PDB file of C-alpha atoms in Angstrom:
ATOM      1  CA  PHE A   1       0.000   0.000   0.000  1.00  0.00           C
ATOM      2  CA  SER A   2       3.067   2.234  -0.060  1.00  0.00           C
ATOM      3  CA  ALA A   3       2.311   2.907  -3.734  1.00  0.00           C
ATOM      4  CA  LEU A   4      -0.873   4.828  -2.844  1.00  0.00           C
ATOM      5  CA  GLN A   5      -0.664   8.445  -3.834  1.00  0.00           C
ATOM      6  CA  ASP A   6      -2.195  11.689  -2.595  1.00  0.00           C
ATOM      7  CA  PRO A   7      -4.859  12.820  -3.128  1.00  0.00           C
ATOM      8  CA  PHE A   8      -6.847   9.653  -2.419  1.00  0.00           C
ATOM      9  CA  ASP A   9      -8.038   7.846  -5.535  1.00  0.00           C
ATOM     10  CA  ALA A  10     -10.621   5.080  -5.125  1.00  0.00           C
ATOM     11  CA  THR A  11      -9.709   3.355  -8.386  1.00  0.00           C
ATOM     12  CA  GLN A  12      -6.037   3.148  -7.472  1.00  0.00           C
ATOM     13  CA  PHE A  13      -6.887   1.876  -3.984  1.00  0.00           C
ATOM     14  CA  GLN A  14      -9.132  -0.818  -5.486  1.00  0.00           C
ATOM     15  CA  GLN A  15      -6.319  -1.980  -7.763  1.00  0.00           C
ATOM     16  CA  VAL A  16      -3.802  -2.143  -4.913  1.00  0.00           C
ATOM     17  CA  LEU A  17      -6.225  -3.921  -2.581  1.00  0.00           C
ATOM     18  CA  SER A  18      -7.217  -6.416  -5.300  1.00  0.00           C
ATOM     19  CA  THR A  19      -3.567  -7.282  -5.935  1.00  0.00           C
ATOM     20  CA  TRP A  20      -2.930  -7.750  -2.208  1.00  0.00           C
ATOM     21  CA  LEU A  21      -5.994  -9.994  -1.750  1.00  0.00           C
ATOM     22  CA  ALA A  22      -5.599 -12.187  -4.848  1.00  0.00           C
ATOM     23  CA  PRO A  23      -3.129 -14.769  -3.434  1.00  0.00           C
ATOM     24  CA  MET A  24      -5.599 -15.495  -0.629  1.00  0.00           C
ATOM     25  CA  ARG A  25      -8.457 -16.113  -3.070  1.00  0.00           C
ATOM     26  CA  LEU A  26     -10.236 -12.960  -2.008  1.00  0.00           C
ATOM     27  CA  GLU A  27     -11.533 -10.142  -4.168  1.00  0.00           C
ATOM     28  CA  CYS A  28     -12.718  -6.620  -3.425  1.00  0.00           C
ATOM     29  CA  SER A  29     -15.793  -4.919  -4.760  1.00  0.00           C
ATOM     30  CA  HIS A  30     -16.105  -1.770  -6.756  1.00  0.00           C
ATOM     31  CA  PRO A  31     -15.939   1.281  -4.479  1.00  0.00           C
ATOM     32  CA  LEU A  32     -19.100   2.498  -2.797  1.00  0.00           C
ATOM     33  CA  LEU A  33     -19.895   5.521  -0.690  1.00  0.00           C
ATOM     34  CA  VAL A  34     -21.145   5.071   2.844  1.00  0.00           C
ATOM     35  CA  GLY A  35     -24.061   7.354   1.984  1.00  0.00           C
ATOM     36  CA  TRP A  36     -25.247   5.084  -0.842  1.00  0.00           C
ATOM     37  CA  TYR A  37     -25.530   2.116   1.479  1.00  0.00           C
ATOM     38  CA  ASN A  38     -27.092   4.029   4.373  1.00  0.00           C
ATOM     39  CA  LYS A  39     -29.698   5.582   2.066  1.00  0.00           C
ATOM     40  CA  ALA A  40     -30.653   2.143   0.730  1.00  0.00           C
ATOM     41  CA  ARG A  41     -30.989   0.784   4.269  1.00  0.00           C
ATOM     42  CA  ALA A  42     -33.132   3.784   5.243  1.00  0.00           C
ATOM     43  CA  GLU A  43     -35.442   3.089   2.304  1.00  0.00           C
ATOM     44  CA  THR A  44     -35.749  -0.670   2.814  1.00  0.00           C
ATOM     45  CA  ALA A  45     -35.029  -1.421   6.471  1.00  0.00           C
ATOM     46  CA  ASP A  46     -35.697   1.693   8.551  1.00  0.00           C
ATOM     47  CA  GLY A  47     -31.991   2.496   8.638  1.00  0.00           C
ATOM     48  CA  THR A  48     -30.942  -0.656  10.482  1.00  0.00           C
ATOM     49  CA  GLN A  49     -27.413  -2.040  10.088  1.00  0.00           C
ATOM     50  CA  SER A  50     -26.109   1.316   8.860  1.00  0.00           C
ATOM     51  CA  ILE A  51     -22.417   2.152   8.503  1.00  0.00           C
ATOM     52  CA  GLU A  52     -21.017   4.720  10.905  1.00  0.00           C
ATOM     53  CA  GLY A  53     -19.015   7.183   8.879  1.00  0.00           C
ATOM     54  CA  PRO A  54     -19.237  10.244   6.625  1.00  0.00           C
ATOM     55  CA  ASP A  55     -21.576   9.881   3.645  1.00  0.00           C
ATOM     56  CA  ASP A  56     -18.697  10.638   1.262  1.00  0.00           C
ATOM     57  CA  ALA A  57     -16.322   8.086   2.809  1.00  0.00           C
ATOM     58  CA  VAL A  58     -15.331   5.317   0.395  1.00  0.00           C
ATOM     59  CA  ALA A  59     -15.819   1.665   1.321  1.00  0.00           C
ATOM     60  CA  PHE A  60     -15.101  -1.719  -0.238  1.00  0.00           C
ATOM     61  CA  ALA A  61     -16.537  -5.168   0.357  1.00  0.00           C
ATOM     62  CA  ILE A  62     -14.208  -8.171   0.430  1.00  0.00           C
ATOM     63  CA  TYR A  63     -15.483 -11.573  -0.661  1.00  0.00           C
ATOM     64  CA  SER A  64     -14.026 -15.043  -1.015  1.00  0.00           C
ATOM     65  CA  VAL A  65     -14.046 -16.983  -4.267  1.00  0.00           C
ATOM     66  CA  PRO A  66     -13.383 -20.659  -5.076  1.00  0.00           C
ATOM     67  CA  GLN A  67     -10.196 -22.093  -3.505  1.00  0.00           C
ATOM     68  CA  PHE A  68     -10.509 -19.892  -0.405  1.00  0.00           C
ATOM     69  CA  LEU A  69     -11.092 -23.137   1.475  1.00  0.00           C
ATOM     70  CA  GLU A  70      -7.496 -24.075   0.685  1.00  0.00           C
ATOM     71  CA  VAL A  71      -6.360 -20.887   2.417  1.00  0.00           C
ATOM     72  CA  VAL A  72      -8.480 -21.810   5.436  1.00  0.00           C
ATOM     73  CA  VAL A  73      -6.982 -25.309   5.550  1.00  0.00           C
ATOM     74  CA  GLU A  74      -3.447 -23.910   5.372  1.00  0.00           C
ATOM     75  CA  HIS A  75      -4.228 -21.523   8.237  1.00  0.00           C
ATOM     76  CA  TYR A  76      -5.654 -24.395  10.283  1.00  0.00           C
ATOM     77  CA  ALA A  77      -2.538 -26.479   9.680  1.00  0.00           C
ATOM     78  CA  ARG A  78      -0.348 -23.641  10.951  1.00  0.00           C
ATOM     79  CA  GLU A  79      -2.401 -22.309  13.868  1.00  0.00           C
ATOM     80  CA  LYS A  80      -4.517 -25.304  14.987  1.00  0.00           C
ATOM     81  CA  PRO A  81      -7.484 -23.189  16.159  1.00  0.00           C
ATOM     82  CA  GLU A  82      -9.962 -25.003  18.369  1.00  0.00           C
ATOM     83  CA  ARG A  83     -13.034 -23.503  16.709  1.00  0.00           C
ATOM     84  CA  ASP A  84     -14.252 -21.083  14.017  1.00  0.00           C
ATOM     85  CA  ILE A  85     -11.582 -22.108  11.552  1.00  0.00           C
ATOM     86  CA  VAL A  86     -13.019 -20.047   8.677  1.00  0.00           C
ATOM     87  CA  ASP A  87     -13.384 -16.886  10.766  1.00  0.00           C
ATOM     88  CA  GLY A  88      -9.954 -17.564  12.222  1.00  0.00           C
ATOM     89  CA  ALA A  89      -8.382 -17.478   8.770  1.00  0.00           C
ATOM     90  CA  THR A  90     -10.428 -14.440   7.779  1.00  0.00           C
ATOM     91  CA  ASN A  91      -9.491 -12.575  10.952  1.00  0.00           C
ATOM     92  CA  ALA A  92      -5.807 -13.319  10.439  1.00  0.00           C
ATOM     93  CA  ILE A  93      -5.967 -11.849   6.934  1.00  0.00           C
ATOM     94  CA  LEU A  94      -7.943  -8.825   8.095  1.00  0.00           C
ATOM     95  CA  GLY A  95      -5.508  -8.236  10.941  1.00  0.00           C
ATOM     96  CA  GLU A  96      -2.620  -8.107   8.490  1.00  0.00           C
ATOM     97  CA  LEU A  97      -4.636  -5.798   6.245  1.00  0.00           C
ATOM     98  CA  ARG A  98      -5.221  -3.393   9.134  1.00  0.00           C
ATOM     99  CA  ASN A  99      -1.481  -3.303   9.730  1.00  0.00           C
ATOM    100  CA  GLN A 100      -0.785  -2.587   6.072  1.00  0.00           C
ATOM    101  CA  LEU A 101      -3.302   0.216   5.515  1.00  0.00           C
ATOM    102  CA  PRO A 102      -2.021   3.799   5.924  1.00  0.00           C
ATOM    103  CA  SER A 103      -3.152   5.290   9.243  1.00  0.00           C
ATOM    104  CA  SER A 104      -4.068   8.490   7.405  1.00  0.00           C
ATOM    105  CA  LEU A 105      -7.081   6.724   5.875  1.00  0.00           C
ATOM    106  CA  ASP A 106      -8.581   5.984   9.331  1.00  0.00           C
ATOM    107  CA  ALA A 107      -9.683   2.572   8.040  1.00  0.00           C
ATOM    108  CA  GLN A 108     -12.238   0.370   9.743  1.00  0.00           C
ATOM    109  CA  VAL A 109     -11.916  -3.305   8.725  1.00  0.00           C
ATOM    110  CA  ILE A 110     -14.801  -5.508   9.873  1.00  0.00           C
ATOM    111  CA  ASN A 111     -15.425  -9.234   9.550  1.00  0.00           C
ATOM    112  CA  THR A 112     -19.027  -9.187   8.311  1.00  0.00           C
ATOM    113  CA  ASP A 113     -19.593 -12.810   9.372  1.00  0.00           C
ATOM    114  CA  VAL A 114     -18.976 -12.056  13.038  1.00  0.00           C
ATOM    115  CA  GLY A 115     -20.053  -8.604  14.197  1.00  0.00           C
ATOM    116  CA  PRO A 116     -20.990  -6.471  15.875  1.00  0.00           C
ATOM    117  CA  PRO A 117     -21.388  -4.262  13.999  1.00  0.00           C
ATOM    118  CA  TYR A 118     -23.569  -6.120  11.519  1.00  0.00           C
ATOM    119  CA  PHE A 119     -24.162  -5.087   7.926  1.00  0.00           C
ATOM    120  CA  HIS A 120     -26.475  -6.252   5.144  1.00  0.00           C
ATOM    121  CA  VAL A 121     -23.981  -7.547   2.601  1.00  0.00           C
ATOM    122  CA  GLN A 122     -26.584  -8.029  -0.131  1.00  0.00           C
ATOM    123  CA  THR A 123     -27.262  -4.293  -0.027  1.00  0.00           C
ATOM    124  CA  ILE A 124     -23.537  -3.539  -0.138  1.00  0.00           C
ATOM    125  CA  GLY A 125     -23.071  -5.719  -3.213  1.00  0.00           C
ATOM    126  CA  ALA A 126     -26.088  -4.244  -4.975  1.00  0.00           C
ATOM    127  CA  VAL A 127     -25.363  -0.532  -4.401  1.00  0.00           C
ATOM    128  CA  CYS A 128     -21.818  -0.780  -5.752  1.00  0.00           C
ATOM    129  CA  ALA A 129     -22.951  -2.956  -8.697  1.00  0.00           C
ATOM    130  CA  GLU A 130     -20.704  -5.843  -7.718  1.00  0.00           C
ATOM    131  CA  ASP A 131     -23.551  -8.287  -8.181  1.00  0.00           C
ATOM    132  CA  GLN A 132     -27.206  -8.369  -9.187  1.00  0.00           C
ATOM    133  CA  HIS A 133     -29.932  -8.541  -6.560  1.00  0.00           C
ATOM    134  CA  VAL A 134     -32.969 -10.564  -7.618  1.00  0.00           C
ATOM    135  CA  GLU A 135     -36.416 -10.597  -6.027  1.00  0.00           C
ATOM    136  CA  ALA A 136     -39.480 -12.575  -7.076  1.00  0.00           C
ATOM    137  CA  GLU A 137     -41.033  -9.286  -8.186  1.00  0.00           C
ATOM    138  CA  ASP A 138     -38.257  -8.989 -10.795  1.00  0.00           C
ATOM    139  CA  VAL A 139     -39.686 -11.997 -12.651  1.00  0.00           C
ATOM    140  CA  LYS A 140     -42.136 -10.318 -14.995  1.00  0.00           C
ATOM    141  CA  GLY A 141     -43.998 -11.165 -18.139  1.00  0.00           C
ATOM    142  CA  GLU A 142     -46.350 -13.906 -19.262  1.00  0.00           C
ATOM    143  CA  GLY A 143     -46.693 -16.716 -16.745  1.00  0.00           C
ATOM    144  CA  SER A 144     -44.792 -14.909 -13.990  1.00  0.00           C
ATOM    145  CA  ALA A 145     -47.730 -14.894 -11.553  1.00  0.00           C
ATOM    146  CA  GLU A 146     -48.267 -18.622 -12.063  1.00  0.00           C
ATOM    147  CA  TRP A 147     -44.555 -19.321 -11.570  1.00  0.00           C
ATOM    148  CA  ARG A 148     -44.505 -17.315  -8.345  1.00  0.00           C
ATOM    149  CA  GLU A 149     -47.603 -19.036  -6.946  1.00  0.00           C
ATOM    150  CA  ASP A 150     -46.219 -22.473  -7.836  1.00  0.00           C
ATOM    151  CA  LEU A 151     -42.925 -21.729  -6.063  1.00  0.00           C
ATOM    152  CA  GLU A 152     -44.770 -20.399  -3.016  1.00  0.00           C
ATOM    153  CA  ASP A 153     -46.856 -23.586  -2.897  1.00  0.00           C
ATOM    154  CA  ARG A 154     -43.712 -25.734  -3.053  1.00  0.00           C
ATOM    155  CA  LEU A 155     -42.041 -23.701  -0.317  1.00  0.00           C
ATOM    156  CA  GLU A 156     -45.047 -24.032   1.982  1.00  0.00           C
ATOM    157  CA  GLU A 157     -45.070 -27.789   1.415  1.00  0.00           C
ATOM    158  CA  THR A 158     -41.366 -28.301   2.066  1.00  0.00           C
ATOM    159  CA  ARG A 159     -40.544 -25.806   4.852  1.00  0.00           C
ATOM    160  CA  ASP A 160     -40.709 -27.444   8.254  1.00  0.00           C
ATOM    161  CA  PRO A 161     -43.102 -25.583  10.618  1.00  0.00           C
ATOM    162  CA  LYS A 162     -40.703 -26.380  13.478  1.00  0.00           C
ATOM    163  CA  MET A 163     -38.136 -24.144  11.818  1.00  0.00           C
ATOM    164  CA  TRP A 164     -40.304 -21.670   9.906  1.00  0.00           C
ATOM    165  CA  GLY A 165     -43.334 -21.462  12.186  1.00  0.00           C
ATOM    166  CA  THR A 166     -46.925 -22.132  11.299  1.00  0.00           C
ATOM    167  CA  GLU A 167     -47.653 -18.753   9.694  1.00  0.00           C
ATOM    168  CA  SER A 168     -48.422 -19.375   6.026  1.00  0.00           C
ATOM    169  CA  ALA A 169     -46.964 -16.062   4.832  1.00  0.00           C
ATOM    170  CA  MET A 170     -43.507 -16.863   6.211  1.00  0.00           C
ATOM    171  CA  ARG A 171     -43.470 -20.406   4.881  1.00  0.00           C
ATOM    172  CA  ARG A 172     -44.450 -19.078   1.434  1.00  0.00           C
ATOM    173  CA  LYS A 173     -41.993 -16.165   1.402  1.00  0.00           C
ATOM    174  CA  ILE A 174     -39.564 -16.059  -1.536  1.00  0.00           C
ATOM    175  CA  PHE A 175     -36.297 -14.538  -0.377  1.00  0.00           C
ATOM    176  CA  GLY A 176     -34.182 -12.427  -2.698  1.00  0.00           C
ATOM    177  CA  VAL A 177     -30.608 -13.317  -3.551  1.00  0.00           C
ATOM    178  CA  ASN A 178     -27.508 -11.736  -5.079  1.00  0.00           C
ATOM    179  CA  VAL A 179     -25.702 -13.268  -8.051  1.00  0.00           C
ATOM    180  CA  HIS A 180     -22.182 -12.444  -9.243  1.00  0.00           C
ATOM    181  CA  ARG A 181     -21.548 -11.977 -12.954  1.00  0.00           C
ATOM    182  CA  VAL A 182     -18.438 -14.217 -12.850  1.00  0.00           C
ATOM    183  CA  TRP A 183     -18.853 -16.441  -9.800  1.00  0.00           C
ATOM    184  CA  GLY A 184     -22.632 -16.931  -9.810  1.00  0.00           C
ATOM    185  CA  GLY A 185     -23.362 -18.036  -6.255  1.00  0.00           C
ATOM    186  CA  TRP A 186     -19.863 -19.385  -5.580  1.00  0.00           C
ATOM    187  CA  TYR A 187     -18.641 -16.460  -3.502  1.00  0.00           C
ATOM    188  CA  ALA A 188     -19.217 -15.168   0.016  1.00  0.00           C
ATOM    189  CA  TYR A 189     -18.828 -11.726   1.538  1.00  0.00           C
ATOM    190  CA  ARG A 190     -16.273 -11.759   4.338  1.00  0.00           C
ATOM    191  CA  ALA A 191     -15.425  -8.181   5.255  1.00  0.00           C
ATOM    192  CA  LEU A 192     -16.108  -4.506   4.865  1.00  0.00           C
ATOM    193  CA  VAL A 193     -13.378  -1.870   4.630  1.00  0.00           C
ATOM    194  CA  VAL A 194     -14.517   1.678   5.430  1.00  0.00           C
ATOM    195  CA  LEU A 195     -11.988   4.442   4.745  1.00  0.00           C
ATOM    196  CA  ARG A 196     -13.302   7.235   6.923  1.00  0.00           C
ATOM    197  CA  ASN A 197     -10.649   9.636   5.635  1.00  0.00           C
ATOM    198  CA  GLY A 198     -10.712   8.249   2.115  1.00  0.00           C
ATOM    199  CA  LYS A 199     -13.200  10.584   0.513  1.00  0.00           C
ATOM    200  CA  GLN A 200     -14.071  11.084  -3.128  1.00  0.00           C
ATOM    201  CA  ALA A 201     -17.051  12.192  -5.193  1.00  0.00           C
ATOM    202  CA  LEU A 202     -18.170   9.051  -7.015  1.00  0.00           C
ATOM    203  CA  GLU A 203     -21.012   8.510  -9.465  1.00  0.00           C
ATOM    204  CA  LYS A 204     -23.367   5.826  -8.209  1.00  0.00           C
ATOM    205  CA  PRO A 205     -23.536   2.964 -10.731  1.00  0.00           C
ATOM    206  CA  GLU A 206     -26.763   1.656 -12.185  1.00  0.00           C
ATOM    207  CA  PRO A 207     -27.914  -1.672 -10.717  1.00  0.00           C
ATOM    208  CA  LEU A 208     -26.599  -4.673 -12.621  1.00  0.00           C
ATOM    209  CA  GLU A 209     -29.070  -6.455 -14.872  1.00  0.00           C
ATOM    210  CA  PHE A 210     -27.496  -9.456 -16.626  1.00  0.00           C
ATOM    211  CA  LEU A 211     -29.816 -12.350 -15.737  1.00  0.00           C
ATOM    212  CA  SER A 212     -32.518 -13.487 -18.134  1.00  0.00           C
ATOM    213  CA  ILE A 213     -36.036 -14.135 -16.866  1.00  0.00           C
ATOM    214  CA  GLU A 214     -35.416 -17.878 -16.939  1.00  0.00           C
ATOM    215  CA  ASP A 215     -32.159 -17.459 -15.024  1.00  0.00           C
ATOM    216  CA  LYS A 216     -33.965 -15.385 -12.394  1.00  0.00           C
ATOM    217  CA  LYS A 217     -36.551 -18.125 -11.970  1.00  0.00           C
ATOM    218  CA  ARG A 218     -33.881 -20.795 -11.655  1.00  0.00           C
ATOM    219  CA  VAL A 219     -31.749 -18.847  -9.187  1.00  0.00           C
ATOM    220  CA  LEU A 220     -34.664 -17.932  -6.942  1.00  0.00           C
ATOM    221  CA  SER A 221     -36.013 -21.484  -6.980  1.00  0.00           C
ATOM    222  CA  GLU A 222     -32.627 -23.057  -6.173  1.00  0.00           C
ATOM    223  CA  TYR A 223     -31.885 -20.518  -3.446  1.00  0.00           C
ATOM    224  CA  ASN A 224     -35.210 -20.894  -1.665  1.00  0.00           C
ATOM    225  CA  LEU A 225     -35.961 -24.591  -2.023  1.00  0.00           C
TER     226      LEU A 225
END
């Protein structure tokens, strides 16, 4: 990170962070502003799980991709943790990242699997256009209502009331899901990096839209069933 230049540049930081993460089978998202995420949470979840920081502070999500398990196994072989072997490996990487980041950026590096604080990683991925968020309402066109009702019927039949409760609405609920353009569903958000002194005026990207209607149906069915 010694190559970072003043003034702060989000694109350069993303490139440096991506290079640093790659050997550990981790990737970082496109940059997002804290304000983008907090506004989305205010609109959809009454402002819960918001990020503490200036609206114009830049943040990045970190997610694992295939072969991250090999990194976890190597960490286990070295450290022999008694529990939480995945979080143990993640925390070790994040600890080193904290040490590497310039203090001038006032960086906050959080394991999003542990908390507190807790964040809604699907919202993070969607607002920075790292992946596409899909809801049942996004399946439109001829036959969409019948498809939705059929999936709801199947969910109600297969979801155990001991786990989901007896309320029909919950057992029929179709949950939304995020899908990566490259990795599909084979990735997992691990961390959030908030640069409270890394500020830049960024243009908010348009939401990704790369899935066909049939792909949306398949993804939602596989995720919920």
